[in-house]
């Protein structure tokens, strides 16, 4: 995954999700569950890279951060439960998808 659209396209393959733009800043794309409206991914551009905020099991947040330099405490979110994934080429695509899927599963009804 390299682009915002790559992330959105992957998220849209998941069951019962929709794309939302709730802020005045169109830079932020929020991916939500249709049944409970909970966010599972926030996609935005920062410092010339696409970033994705994802929810994590608190036991896993530090594991992901230690595994990849492109995973850091989440920008504008609770640092215990959320990570930011920076799409800078340092994280294999399957691991990015795994983190998004974890977030999706943690936030669904």
mmCIF file with all atom_site columns, N, CA, C and O in Angstrom, residues 9 13 16 33 37 44 48 53 61 77 97 101 109:
data_model
loop_
_atom_site.group_PDB
_atom_site.id
_atom_site.type_symbol
_atom_site.label_atom_id
_atom_site.label_alt_id
_atom_site.label_comp_id
_atom_site.label_asym_id
_atom_site.label_entity_id
_atom_site.label_seq_id
_atom_site.pdbx_PDB_ins_code
_atom_site.Cartn_x
_atom_site.Cartn_y
_atom_site.Cartn_z
_atom_site.occupancy
_atom_site.B_iso_or_equiv
_atom_site.pdbx_formal_charge
_atom_site.auth_seq_id
_atom_site.auth_comp_id
_atom_site.auth_asym_id
_atom_site.auth_atom_id
_atom_site.pdbx_PDB_model_num
ATOM 1  N N  . UNK A 1 9   ? -9.439  1.457  -0.647 1.00 0.00 ? 9   UNK A N  1
ATOM 2  C CA . UNK A 1 9   ? -9.891  0.284  -1.416 1.00 0.00 ? 9   UNK A CA 1
ATOM 3  C C  . UNK A 1 9   ? -9.821  -0.981 -0.584 1.00 0.00 ? 9   UNK A C  1
ATOM 4  O O  . UNK A 1 9   ? -10.745 -1.805 -0.609 1.00 0.00 ? 9   UNK A O  1
ATOM 5  N N  . UNK A 1 13  ? -13.144 -3.479 1.100  1.00 0.00 ? 13  UNK A N  1
ATOM 6  C CA . UNK A 1 13  ? -13.363 -4.913 0.882  1.00 0.00 ? 13  UNK A CA 1
ATOM 7  C C  . UNK A 1 13  ? -13.895 -5.593 2.137  1.00 0.00 ? 13  UNK A C  1
ATOM 8  O O  . UNK A 1 13  ? -14.384 -6.720 2.068  1.00 0.00 ? 13  UNK A O  1
ATOM 9  N N  . UNK A 1 16  ? -19.446 -4.384 5.618  1.00 0.00 ? 16  UNK A N  1
ATOM 10 C CA . UNK A 1 16  ? -20.215 -3.372 6.333  1.00 0.00 ? 16  UNK A CA 1
ATOM 11 C C  . UNK A 1 16  ? -19.446 -2.132 6.731  1.00 0.00 ? 16  UNK A C  1
ATOM 12 O O  . UNK A 1 16  ? -19.569 -1.675 7.867  1.00 0.00 ? 16  UNK A O  1
ATOM 13 N N  . UNK A 1 33  ? -17.602 1.520  10.545 1.00 0.00 ? 33  UNK A N  1
ATOM 14 C CA . UNK A 1 33  ? -18.556 0.413  10.463 1.00 0.00 ? 33  UNK A CA 1
ATOM 15 C C  . UNK A 1 33  ? -19.954 0.995  10.242 1.00 0.00 ? 33  UNK A C  1
ATOM 16 O O  . UNK A 1 33  ? -20.324 1.967  10.906 1.00 0.00 ? 33  UNK A O  1
ATOM 17 N N  . UNK A 1 37  ? -21.166 2.872  13.446 1.00 0.00 ? 37  UNK A N  1
ATOM 18 C CA . UNK A 1 37  ? -20.500 4.125  13.068 1.00 0.00 ? 37  UNK A CA 1
ATOM 19 C C  . UNK A 1 37  ? -19.127 4.317  13.702 1.00 0.00 ? 37  UNK A C  1
ATOM 20 O O  . UNK A 1 37  ? -18.561 5.413  13.635 1.00 0.00 ? 37  UNK A O  1
ATOM 21 N N  . UNK A 1 44  ? -4.764  9.909  6.417  1.00 0.00 ? 44  UNK A N  1
ATOM 22 C CA . UNK A 1 44  ? -4.451  11.325 6.202  1.00 0.00 ? 44  UNK A CA 1
ATOM 23 C C  . UNK A 1 44  ? -3.015  11.465 5.724  1.00 0.00 ? 44  UNK A C  1
ATOM 24 O O  . UNK A 1 44  ? -2.197  10.559 5.871  1.00 0.00 ? 44  UNK A O  1
ATOM 25 N N  . UNK A 1 48  ? 4.442   14.533 3.969  1.00 0.00 ? 48  UNK A N  1
ATOM 26 C CA . UNK A 1 48  ? 4.619   13.931 2.640  1.00 0.00 ? 48  UNK A CA 1
ATOM 27 C C  . UNK A 1 48  ? 4.414   12.417 2.586  1.00 0.00 ? 48  UNK A C  1
ATOM 28 O O  . UNK A 1 48  ? 4.806   11.775 1.618  1.00 0.00 ? 48  UNK A O  1
ATOM 29 N N  . UNK A 1 53  ? -4.272  5.840  11.159 1.00 0.00 ? 53  UNK A N  1
ATOM 30 C CA . UNK A 1 53  ? -4.454  5.571  12.584 1.00 0.00 ? 53  UNK A CA 1
ATOM 31 C C  . UNK A 1 53  ? -5.338  4.346  12.719 1.00 0.00 ? 53  UNK A C  1
ATOM 32 O O  . UNK A 1 53  ? -6.414  4.283  12.107 1.00 0.00 ? 53  UNK A O  1
ATOM 33 N N  . UNK A 1 61  ? 0.153   -2.768 20.974 1.00 0.00 ? 61  UNK A N  1
ATOM 34 C CA . UNK A 1 61  ? 0.606   -1.466 20.458 1.00 0.00 ? 61  UNK A CA 1
ATOM 35 C C  . UNK A 1 61  ? 2.127   -1.368 20.460 1.00 0.00 ? 61  UNK A C  1
ATOM 36 O O  . UNK A 1 61  ? 2.724   -0.961 19.472 1.00 0.00 ? 61  UNK A O  1
ATOM 37 N N  . UNK A 1 77  ? -4.612  10.692 18.872 1.00 0.00 ? 77  UNK A N  1
ATOM 38 C CA . UNK A 1 77  ? -5.445  9.626  19.436 1.00 0.00 ? 77  UNK A CA 1
ATOM 39 C C  . UNK A 1 77  ? -4.842  9.164  20.760 1.00 0.00 ? 77  UNK A C  1
ATOM 40 O O  . UNK A 1 77  ? -3.717  9.506  21.099 1.00 0.00 ? 77  UNK A O  1
ATOM 41 N N  . UNK A 1 97  ? -2.081  -4.573 6.352  1.00 0.00 ? 97  UNK A N  1
ATOM 42 C CA . UNK A 1 97  ? -3.432  -5.148 6.288  1.00 0.00 ? 97  UNK A CA 1
ATOM 43 C C  . UNK A 1 97  ? -3.795  -5.817 7.598  1.00 0.00 ? 97  UNK A C  1
ATOM 44 O O  . UNK A 1 97  ? -4.945  -5.684 8.062  1.00 0.00 ? 97  UNK A O  1
ATOM 45 N N  . UNK A 1 101 ? -7.000  -4.882 9.830  1.00 0.00 ? 101 UNK A N  1
ATOM 46 C CA . UNK A 1 101 ? -7.973  -5.921 10.189 1.00 0.00 ? 101 UNK A CA 1
ATOM 47 C C  . UNK A 1 101 ? -8.153  -6.023 11.700 1.00 0.00 ? 101 UNK A C  1
ATOM 48 O O  . UNK A 1 101 ? -9.278  -6.202 12.185 1.00 0.00 ? 101 UNK A O  1
ATOM 49 N N  . UNK A 1 109 ? -19.272 -4.290 16.087 1.00 0.00 ? 109 UNK A N  1
ATOM 50 C CA . UNK A 1 109 ? -20.275 -4.639 17.110 1.00 0.00 ? 109 UNK A CA 1
ATOM 51 C C  . UNK A 1 109 ? -20.093 -6.049 17.602 1.00 0.00 ? 109 UNK A C  1
ATOM 52 O O  . UNK A 1 109 ? -19.688 -6.932 16.880 1.00 0.00 ? 109 UNK A O  1
#
